[in-house]
Amino acid sequence: MRPDGPARPSTRSTGSLLVDNIGELVTNTPDGAGGQLSLRRNAALLVEDGEVAWIGPARYAPAADRRIDAEGGAVLPGFVDSHAHLVFAGDRAAEFAARMAGEPYTGGGIRTTVGATRAASDDELRATVRRLRDEAMRQGTTTIEIKSGYGLTVADEARSLRIAAEFTEDTTFLGAHVVPAEYADRPDDYVGLVCGPMLAAAAPHARWIDVFCERGAFDVDHARAILACGQAVGLGVRVHANQLGPGPGVQLGVELGAASVDHCTHLTDADIDALASHRVGCMCPEGLHTTTVATLLPGAEFSTRSPYPDARRLLDAGVTVALATDCNPGSSYTSSMPFCIALAVREMRMTPAEAVWAATAGGAAALRRTDVGRLARGARADLMILDAPSHLHLAYRPGVPLIRQVLHNGVPQCRP
Ligand SMILES: [Zn+2]
């Protein structure tokens, strides 16, 4: 699948379904672009064939085959988690404990997970992805990007993406996560492998290509070469950039027209200028296909006890900001978008409205998707109903399971 044409889901609801008695409906319709939520009160929403068919005043709601009473709870678009590493084996709880006891995070533990992932069976990897995808869904995530990057051989990267594609349309080839131990002395040879046979094996299962552009991972020349190879075979670009220190990743991403640069923990004025100058302030197709989104991953700063990105500076400069989990076994083992919203509000001074927008419409922009992250006629019927009257409670009541019901493609999921 390519950035301009995600496939439609095969699982759809049948018949019509009315959601009413909604306390507050968050729509993210175009007038809410640029980080502002659009809110409606006394609204109802009709689902047909897996899509939103109608939104309007509850008193004018059409008849439907079935009804869900939101009981005064807020209804929001499903979260769009645009950055997750779910295909892996093992965990690194001991590394986390050591880090909390004072050891610094360097990214070197990725190789531990690579060893465990290579040794795992397809079914073991598949079970982990399913468990985490389901865990995320119970917390309101209805779209999730999944990266490879713990195989780092031709066969293991291809199978990671093949398994990821069973669960999402947004699969990302991250063969350039780290240089694996067997290539430690020959990084040029590894870049050749990534651009050659590994990309050829991965591309049929991938929509995106990504590089960890960081000191100790891939330098800017290697990163540019790898991303250009991916673009040449039709993959969209994303970059892990400026996480562990200042660096060239953000500006490289903008230069290449990346959909998103992710982490953005250490930014210079020039980085912010580069992002701001490429921003088009709308969710229209033209805007979506030229904007490079800054995707912030506060779970990583939380779990590595690092300073948080300066979200306010990005927002005040007019940069489009997304929030995502970075769910992975090393630096951010959370699948919870509500947790990331709470961190964004408390630690990064985003308003609750900005954080919820970034976790829904912002994530959709980071994946260049117009069918998710908002609730409007024709959008996917991906939504959540809260056990709370407004979106504010997602940050106001941190750690509380507020998601009462999730609809995915219009299909009610099991209650948590
Ligand atoms: Zn990541």
CSV table of C-alpha atoms and ligand atoms in Angstrom, one decimal:
chain,number,residue,atom,x,y,z
A,1,MET,CA,0.0,0.0,0.0
A,2,ARG,CA,1.2,3.5,-0.8
A,3,PRO,CA,0.7,6.8,0.9
A,4,ASP,CA,-1.9,7.9,-1.6
A,5,GLY,CA,-4.1,4.9,-1.3
A,6,PRO,CA,-4.6,3.0,1.9
A,7,ALA,CA,-6.9,0.0,1.4
A,8,ARG,CA,-10.3,0.1,2.9
A,9,PRO,CA,-10.9,-2.3,5.8
A,10,SER,CA,-12.6,-5.6,5.1
A,11,THR,CA,-14.5,-5.8,8.4
A,12,ARG,CA,-17.5,-3.5,8.3
A,13,SER,CA,-20.6,-3.3,10.3
A,14,THR,CA,-23.9,-4.0,8.6
A,15,GLY,CA,-27.1,-2.0,9.2
A,16,SER,CA,-27.3,1.4,10.7
A,17,LEU,CA,-26.3,2.4,14.3
A,18,LEU,CA,-27.2,5.6,16.1
A,19,VAL,CA,-25.1,6.9,18.9
A,20,ASP,CA,-27.0,9.5,21.0
A,21,ASN,CA,-27.3,11.0,24.4
A,22,ILE,CA,-23.7,12.3,23.8
A,23,GLY,CA,-22.4,14.7,26.4
A,24,GLU,CA,-19.8,16.3,24.1
A,25,LEU,CA,-19.0,15.3,20.5
A,26,VAL,CA,-15.4,15.9,19.3
A,27,THR,CA,-15.4,16.0,15.5
A,28,ASN,CA,-12.1,17.6,14.4
A,29,THR,CA,-13.8,18.8,11.3
A,30,PRO,CA,-11.9,21.2,9.1
A,31,ASP,CA,-12.6,24.3,11.1
A,32,GLY,CA,-10.8,22.6,13.9
A,33,ALA,CA,-7.6,22.2,11.9
A,34,GLY,CA,-4.3,23.5,13.3
A,35,GLY,CA,-4.7,22.0,16.8
A,36,GLN,CA,-8.1,23.2,17.8
A,37,LEU,CA,-10.8,20.7,18.7
A,38,SER,CA,-14.3,21.1,17.2
A,39,LEU,CA,-16.9,20.4,19.9
A,40,ARG,CA,-20.7,19.9,19.5
A,41,ARG,CA,-23.3,19.5,22.1
A,42,ASN,CA,-26.7,17.8,21.9
A,43,ALA,CA,-25.5,16.0,18.8
A,44,ALA,CA,-26.1,12.4,17.6
A,45,LEU,CA,-24.1,10.4,15.1
A,46,LEU,CA,-25.3,7.7,12.6
A,47,VAL,CA,-23.0,4.9,11.4
A,48,GLU,CA,-23.7,3.0,8.2
A,49,ASP,CA,-21.4,0.6,6.4
A,50,GLY,CA,-18.5,1.3,8.7
A,51,GLU,CA,-18.6,5.0,8.0
A,52,VAL,CA,-20.1,8.1,9.7
A,53,ALA,CA,-23.3,8.7,7.7
A,54,TRP,CA,-24.7,11.6,9.5
A,55,ILE,CA,-24.0,14.0,12.4
A,56,GLY,CA,-26.6,16.5,13.6
A,57,PRO,CA,-28.8,17.7,16.4
A,58,ALA,CA,-30.1,14.8,18.4
A,59,ARG,CA,-33.7,15.9,18.0
A,60,TYR,CA,-33.3,15.4,14.2
A,61,ALA,CA,-31.6,12.0,14.4
A,62,PRO,CA,-32.8,9.6,11.8
A,63,ALA,CA,-34.2,6.1,12.7
A,64,ALA,CA,-31.6,3.3,12.9
A,65,ASP,CA,-31.5,-0.4,13.2
A,66,ARG,CA,-29.6,-0.2,16.5
A,67,ARG,CA,-28.8,2.4,19.1
A,68,ILE,CA,-26.0,3.0,21.6
A,69,ASP,CA,-26.8,5.3,24.5
A,70,ALA,CA,-23.6,7.3,25.3
A,71,GLU,CA,-25.2,8.1,28.8
A,72,GLY,CA,-23.9,11.6,28.7
A,73,GLY,CA,-20.3,10.6,28.0
A,74,ALA,CA,-18.1,12.4,25.5
A,75,VAL,CA,-17.6,10.8,22.1
A,76,LEU,CA,-14.2,11.3,20.3
A,77,PRO,CA,-12.6,10.0,17.2
A,78,GLY,CA,-10.5,6.9,17.9
A,79,PHE,CA,-6.9,7.7,18.7
A,80,VAL,CA,-4.4,7.5,15.8
A,81,ASP,CA,-1.1,6.1,17.3
A,82,SER,CA,1.3,7.0,14.5
A,83,HIS,CA,4.5,5.5,16.0
A,84,ALA,CA,4.7,2.0,17.5
A,85,HIS,CA,7.2,-0.9,17.5
A,86,LEU,CA,5.0,-3.9,18.2
A,87,VAL,CA,6.9,-6.7,16.4
A,88,PHE,CA,9.3,-8.0,19.0
A,89,ALA,CA,10.0,-10.8,21.5
A,90,GLY,CA,11.0,-10.6,25.1
A,91,ASP,CA,11.0,-7.6,27.4
A,92,ARG,CA,13.6,-5.3,29.0
A,93,ALA,CA,12.2,-4.8,32.4
A,94,ALA,CA,15.6,-5.3,34.0
A,95,GLU,CA,17.0,-2.6,31.8
A,96,PHE,CA,14.2,-0.3,32.9
A,97,ALA,CA,14.9,-1.0,36.6
A,98,ALA,CA,18.6,-0.3,36.0
A,99,ARG,CA,17.8,2.9,34.3
A,100,MET,CA,15.5,4.0,37.1
A,101,ALA,CA,18.4,3.2,39.5
A,102,GLY,CA,20.6,5.7,37.6
A,103,GLU,CA,22.0,4.2,34.4
A,104,PRO,CA,21.6,6.4,31.3
A,105,TYR,CA,19.6,5.4,28.2
A,106,THR,CA,21.8,4.9,25.1
A,107,GLY,CA,19.6,2.9,22.7
A,108,GLY,CA,22.1,0.0,23.0
A,109,GLY,CA,19.4,-2.3,24.4
A,110,ILE,CA,17.8,-2.6,21.0
A,111,ARG,CA,20.3,-5.3,20.1
A,112,THR,CA,19.0,-7.4,23.1
A,113,THR,CA,15.5,-7.3,21.6
A,114,VAL,CA,16.9,-8.1,18.1
A,115,GLY,CA,18.4,-11.4,19.4
A,116,ALA,CA,15.1,-12.4,21.1
A,117,THR,CA,13.0,-11.4,18.0
A,118,ARG,CA,15.2,-13.4,15.6
A,119,ALA,CA,14.8,-16.5,17.9
A,120,ALA,CA,11.0,-16.2,18.1
A,121,SER,CA,8.5,-18.1,15.9
A,122,ASP,CA,6.1,-16.3,13.6
A,123,ASP,CA,3.2,-17.2,16.0
A,124,GLU,CA,5.0,-15.8,19.0
A,125,LEU,CA,5.6,-12.5,17.2
A,126,ARG,CA,2.0,-12.5,16.0
A,127,ALA,CA,0.7,-13.1,19.5
A,128,THR,CA,2.6,-10.2,20.9
A,129,VAL,CA,1.4,-7.8,18.1
A,130,ARG,CA,-2.2,-9.0,18.7
A,131,ARG,CA,-1.9,-8.6,22.5
A,132,LEU,CA,-0.6,-5.0,22.2
A,133,ARG,CA,-3.0,-4.0,19.4
A,134,ASP,CA,-5.9,-5.2,21.6
A,135,GLU,CA,-4.5,-3.5,24.6
A,136,ALA,CA,-4.3,-0.2,22.6
A,137,MET,CA,-7.8,-0.7,21.3
A,138,ARG,CA,-9.2,-1.0,24.8
A,139,GLN,CA,-7.6,2.4,25.5
A,140,GLY,CA,-9.2,4.0,22.4
A,141,THR,CA,-6.7,3.5,19.7
A,142,THR,CA,-8.3,2.5,16.4
A,143,THR,CA,-5.5,3.2,14.0
A,144,ILE,CA,-1.9,2.2,14.8
A,145,GLU,CA,1.3,2.3,12.8
A,146,ILE,CA,3.6,-0.7,13.3
A,147,LYS,CA,7.3,-0.7,12.5
A,148,SER,CA,9.8,-3.5,11.8
A,149,GLY,CA,13.3,-2.9,13.1
A,150,TYR,CA,14.0,-5.8,15.5
A,151,GLY,CA,14.8,-8.4,12.8
A,152,LEU,CA,17.7,-6.6,10.9
A,153,THR,CA,18.2,-9.5,8.5
A,154,VAL,CA,16.5,-9.7,5.1
A,155,ALA,CA,14.2,-12.5,6.2
A,156,ASP,CA,13.5,-11.2,9.7
A,157,GLU,CA,12.6,-7.7,8.5
A,158,ALA,CA,10.3,-9.1,5.8
A,159,ARG,CA,8.5,-11.4,8.2
A,160,SER,CA,8.1,-8.6,10.8
A,161,LEU,CA,6.4,-6.5,8.1
A,162,ARG,CA,4.3,-9.4,6.9
A,163,ILE,CA,3.0,-10.0,10.4
A,164,ALA,CA,2.5,-6.2,11.0
A,165,ALA,CA,0.4,-6.0,7.8
A,166,GLU,CA,-2.0,-8.5,9.3
A,167,PHE,CA,-2.9,-5.9,11.9
A,168,THR,CA,-2.6,-2.5,10.2
A,169,GLU,CA,-2.4,-0.7,6.9
A,170,ASP,CA,0.3,1.6,8.2
A,171,THR,CA,3.4,-0.6,8.2
A,172,THR,CA,6.9,0.9,8.3
A,173,PHE,CA,10.2,-0.6,7.3
A,174,LEU,CA,12.8,0.3,9.9
A,175,GLY,CA,15.7,-1.9,8.8
A,176,ALA,CA,17.8,1.1,9.8
A,177,HIS,CA,17.0,1.0,13.5
A,178,VAL,CA,20.5,0.2,14.6
A,179,VAL,CA,23.5,-1.5,12.9
A,180,PRO,CA,23.3,-5.1,14.0
A,181,ALA,CA,26.2,-6.6,15.9
A,182,GLU,CA,27.4,-8.7,13.0
A,183,TYR,CA,27.9,-5.5,10.9
A,184,ALA,CA,29.3,-3.4,13.8
A,185,ASP,CA,32.6,-2.8,12.0
A,186,ARG,CA,31.1,-2.4,8.5
A,187,PRO,CA,28.2,0.1,8.7
A,188,ASP,CA,28.5,0.9,5.0
A,189,ASP,CA,27.9,-2.7,4.1
A,190,TYR,CA,24.8,-2.8,6.3
A,191,VAL,CA,23.5,0.3,4.6
A,192,GLY,CA,24.0,-1.5,1.3
A,193,LEU,CA,22.0,-4.4,2.6
A,194,VAL,CA,19.2,-2.2,3.8
A,195,CYS,CA,19.0,-0.3,0.5
A,196,GLY,CA,19.3,-3.5,-1.6
A,197,PRO,CA,17.9,-7.0,-0.8
A,198,MET,CA,16.3,-6.0,2.5
A,199,LEU,CA,14.3,-3.1,1.0
A,200,ALA,CA,13.3,-5.4,-1.9
A,201,ALA,CA,12.0,-8.0,0.5
A,202,ALA,CA,10.3,-5.4,2.8
A,203,ALA,CA,8.7,-3.0,0.3
A,204,PRO,CA,5.8,-5.3,-0.7
A,205,HIS,CA,4.6,-5.3,2.9
A,206,ALA,CA,5.4,-1.7,3.8
A,207,ARG,CA,3.8,1.7,3.3
A,208,TRP,CA,6.6,3.7,4.9
A,209,ILE,CA,10.3,3.8,5.4
A,210,ASP,CA,12.0,5.1,8.6
A,211,VAL,CA,15.5,5.6,9.9
A,212,PHE,CA,16.9,6.1,13.4
A,213,CYS,CA,19.0,9.1,12.5
A,214,GLU,CA,21.0,9.6,15.7
A,215,ARG,CA,24.6,9.5,17.0
A,216,GLY,CA,25.3,5.8,17.6
A,217,ALA,CA,22.7,4.7,15.0
A,218,PHE,CA,22.8,6.2,11.4
A,219,ASP,CA,24.4,9.4,10.4
A,220,VAL,CA,22.8,11.9,8.1
A,221,ASP,CA,24.5,10.6,4.9
A,222,HIS,CA,23.4,7.0,5.6
A,223,ALA,CA,20.0,8.2,6.6
A,224,ARG,CA,19.5,10.2,3.4
A,225,ALA,CA,20.7,7.3,1.2
A,226,ILE,CA,18.3,4.8,2.9
A,227,LEU,CA,15.3,7.1,2.8
A,228,ALA,CA,15.9,8.0,-0.9
A,229,CYS,CA,16.0,4.3,-1.8
A,230,GLY,CA,12.7,3.8,0.0
A,231,GLN,CA,11.2,6.8,-1.8
A,232,ALA,CA,12.4,5.4,-5.1
A,233,VAL,CA,10.2,2.3,-4.7
A,234,GLY,CA,7.2,4.3,-3.6
A,235,LEU,CA,7.5,4.3,0.2
A,236,GLY,CA,6.6,7.4,2.3
A,237,VAL,CA,9.2,8.8,4.6
A,238,ARG,CA,9.3,9.1,8.4
A,239,VAL,CA,12.4,9.8,10.5
A,240,HIS,CA,13.4,9.1,14.2
A,241,ALA,CA,15.0,12.5,14.7
A,242,ASN,CA,16.7,14.5,17.5
A,243,GLN,CA,15.8,12.2,20.3
A,244,LEU,CA,19.1,11.8,22.2
A,245,GLY,CA,20.7,15.1,21.2
A,246,PRO,CA,20.6,17.8,18.6
A,247,GLY,CA,21.2,16.5,15.1
A,248,PRO,CA,20.3,16.7,11.4
A,249,GLY,CA,17.3,14.4,11.5
A,250,VAL,CA,14.5,17.0,11.6
A,251,GLN,CA,15.9,19.1,8.7
A,252,LEU,CA,16.7,15.9,6.7
A,253,GLY,CA,13.0,14.9,7.1
A,254,VAL,CA,11.7,18.3,6.0
A,255,GLU,CA,14.2,18.2,3.0
A,256,LEU,CA,12.8,14.9,1.9
A,257,GLY,CA,9.2,15.8,2.4
A,258,ALA,CA,8.7,13.3,5.3
A,259,ALA,CA,5.2,12.9,6.6
A,260,SER,CA,6.6,13.0,10.1
A,261,VAL,CA,9.7,13.6,12.1
A,262,ASP,CA,9.4,11.8,15.4
A,263,HIS,CA,10.7,12.5,18.9
A,264,CYS,CA,12.0,16.1,18.4
A,265,THR,CA,13.3,16.2,21.9
A,266,HIS,CA,16.3,18.4,21.1
A,267,LEU,CA,15.4,21.2,18.6
A,268,THR,CA,17.3,24.3,17.4
A,269,ASP,CA,15.6,27.4,16.1
A,270,ALA,CA,16.6,26.3,12.6
A,271,ASP,CA,14.8,22.9,13.1
A,272,ILE,CA,11.6,24.7,14.2
A,273,ASP,CA,11.9,27.2,11.3
A,274,ALA,CA,12.2,24.3,8.9
A,275,LEU,CA,9.1,22.6,10.2
A,276,ALA,CA,7.1,25.8,10.4
A,277,SER,CA,8.0,26.9,6.9
A,278,HIS,CA,6.6,23.7,5.4
A,279,ARG,CA,3.4,23.7,7.3
A,280,VAL,CA,0.1,24.1,5.5
A,281,GLY,CA,-2.6,24.8,8.0
A,282,CYS,CA,-5.4,22.6,6.9
A,283,MET,CA,-6.4,18.9,6.7
A,284,CYS,CA,-7.2,19.2,3.0
A,285,PRO,CA,-5.4,16.7,0.8
A,286,GLU,CA,-2.9,19.4,-0.5
A,287,GLY,CA,-2.0,20.4,3.1
A,288,LEU,CA,-1.6,16.8,4.2
A,289,HIS,CA,0.7,15.9,1.5
A,290,THR,CA,3.2,18.7,2.0
A,291,THR,CA,3.2,19.1,5.8
A,292,THR,CA,5.9,17.5,7.9
A,293,VAL,CA,4.4,16.8,11.3
A,294,ALA,CA,6.4,16.9,14.5
A,295,THR,CA,5.4,13.7,16.4
A,296,LEU,CA,6.1,13.9,20.1
A,297,LEU,CA,6.5,10.7,22.1
A,298,PRO,CA,6.5,11.7,25.8
A,299,GLY,CA,6.3,8.0,26.9
A,300,ALA,CA,9.9,7.8,25.9
A,301,GLU,CA,11.0,10.8,27.9
A,302,PHE,CA,9.0,9.4,30.9
A,303,SER,CA,10.5,6.0,30.6
A,304,THR,CA,14.1,7.2,30.1
A,305,ARG,CA,13.8,10.0,32.6
A,306,SER,CA,14.8,12.6,30.0
A,307,PRO,CA,13.7,16.2,29.4
A,308,TYR,CA,10.5,16.5,27.5
A,309,PRO,CA,10.3,18.1,24.0
A,310,ASP,CA,9.3,21.8,23.9
A,311,ALA,CA,5.8,21.3,22.5
A,312,ARG,CA,4.8,24.9,23.3
A,313,ARG,CA,7.6,26.3,21.0
A,314,LEU,CA,6.4,24.0,18.2
A,315,LEU,CA,2.8,24.9,18.6
A,316,ASP,CA,3.4,28.6,19.0
A,317,ALA,CA,5.5,28.5,15.7
A,318,GLY,CA,2.5,26.9,14.0
A,319,VAL,CA,4.0,23.4,13.5
A,320,THR,CA,1.5,20.6,13.2
A,321,VAL,CA,2.1,18.3,16.3
A,322,ALA,CA,1.1,14.7,16.8
A,323,LEU,CA,1.3,12.6,19.9
A,324,ALA,CA,2.1,8.9,19.8
A,325,THR,CA,3.2,6.1,22.2
A,326,ASP,CA,6.5,4.9,20.7
A,327,CYS,CA,5.3,1.6,22.2
A,328,ASN,CA,8.4,-0.6,22.4
A,329,PRO,CA,10.0,-2.9,25.0
A,330,GLY,CA,13.0,-0.7,25.7
A,331,SER,CA,12.3,3.0,25.9
A,332,SER,CA,8.5,3.3,26.1
A,333,TYR,CA,6.6,0.2,27.0
A,334,THR,CA,3.1,1.8,27.0
A,335,SER,CA,0.3,1.4,24.5
A,336,SER,CA,-1.8,4.1,26.2
A,337,MET,CA,-2.7,7.2,24.3
A,338,PRO,CA,-4.6,8.6,27.3
A,339,PHE,CA,-1.3,8.4,29.3
A,340,CYS,CA,0.5,10.3,26.6
A,341,ILE,CA,-2.2,13.0,26.6
A,342,ALA,CA,-1.8,13.3,30.3
A,343,LEU,CA,2.0,13.6,30.0
A,344,ALA,CA,1.6,16.2,27.2
A,345,VAL,CA,-0.7,18.3,29.3
A,346,ARG,CA,1.2,18.0,32.6
A,347,GLU,CA,4.8,17.9,31.4
A,348,MET,CA,4.8,19.6,28.0
A,349,ARG,CA,2.2,22.4,28.7
A,350,MET,CA,-0.1,21.4,25.9
A,351,THR,CA,-3.7,22.3,26.6
A,352,PRO,CA,-6.1,19.3,26.9
A,353,ALA,CA,-7.7,20.3,23.6
A,354,GLU,CA,-4.3,20.5,21.8
A,355,ALA,CA,-3.3,17.1,23.2
A,356,VAL,CA,-6.5,15.4,22.2
A,357,TRP,CA,-6.2,17.0,18.7
A,358,ALA,CA,-2.6,15.8,18.4
A,359,ALA,CA,-3.6,12.3,19.5
A,360,THR,CA,-6.4,12.1,16.9
A,361,ALA,CA,-6.2,14.5,13.9
A,362,GLY,CA,-2.5,15.1,14.4
A,363,GLY,CA,-1.8,11.4,14.2
A,364,ALA,CA,-3.9,11.1,11.1
A,365,ALA,CA,-1.8,14.0,9.5
A,366,ALA,CA,1.4,12.2,10.5
A,367,LEU,CA,0.1,9.2,8.5
A,368,ARG,CA,-1.3,11.4,5.7
A,369,ARG,CA,-4.8,9.9,6.3
A,370,THR,CA,-8.0,11.8,5.9
A,371,ASP,CA,-10.3,8.9,6.7
A,372,VAL,CA,-9.4,8.7,10.4
A,373,GLY,CA,-8.7,11.1,13.3
A,374,ARG,CA,-12.0,13.0,12.8
A,375,LEU,CA,-15.7,12.4,12.8
A,376,ALA,CA,-17.5,13.7,9.7
A,377,ARG,CA,-19.7,12.3,7.0
A,378,GLY,CA,-17.7,9.7,5.1
A,379,ALA,CA,-15.0,9.3,7.7
A,380,ARG,CA,-14.4,5.9,9.2
A,381,ALA,CA,-16.7,5.1,12.1
A,382,ASP,CA,-13.8,4.8,14.5
A,383,LEU,CA,-14.7,6.4,17.8
A,384,MET,CA,-14.7,6.0,21.5
A,385,ILE,CA,-17.3,6.8,24.2
A,386,LEU,CA,-15.9,8.1,27.5
A,387,ASP,CA,-17.1,7.4,31.0
A,388,ALA,CA,-16.8,11.2,31.4
A,389,PRO,CA,-18.7,14.2,30.1
A,390,SER,CA,-15.8,15.8,28.2
A,391,HIS,CA,-12.4,15.3,26.6
A,392,LEU,CA,-10.8,17.3,29.5
A,393,HIS,CA,-11.1,14.2,31.7
A,394,LEU,CA,-8.5,12.3,29.7
A,395,ALA,CA,-5.8,14.6,31.2
A,396,TYR,CA,-7.7,15.6,34.4
A,397,ARG,CA,-8.1,11.9,35.5
A,398,PRO,CA,-4.7,10.4,34.6
A,399,GLY,CA,-4.4,6.6,34.9
A,400,VAL,CA,-8.1,6.0,35.1
A,401,PRO,CA,-9.7,3.7,32.5
A,402,LEU,CA,-12.2,6.2,31.1
A,403,ILE,CA,-12.8,4.5,27.7
A,404,ARG,CA,-16.2,2.8,28.0
A,405,GLN,CA,-16.8,1.7,24.5
A,406,VAL,CA,-14.8,1.7,21.2
A,407,LEU,CA,-16.3,1.4,17.7
A,408,HIS,CA,-13.8,0.3,15.0
A,409,ASN,CA,-15.1,0.5,11.4
A,410,GLY,CA,-18.5,1.0,13.0
A,411,VAL,CA,-18.3,-2.3,15.0
A,412,PRO,CA,-18.6,-2.1,18.8
A,413,GLN,CA,-15.6,-3.8,20.4
A,414,CYS,CA,-15.8,-5.7,23.6
A,415,ARG,CA,-16.0,-3.6,26.7
A,416,PRO,CA,-12.8,-3.5,28.7
B,1,ZN,ZN,10.4,4.7,17.7
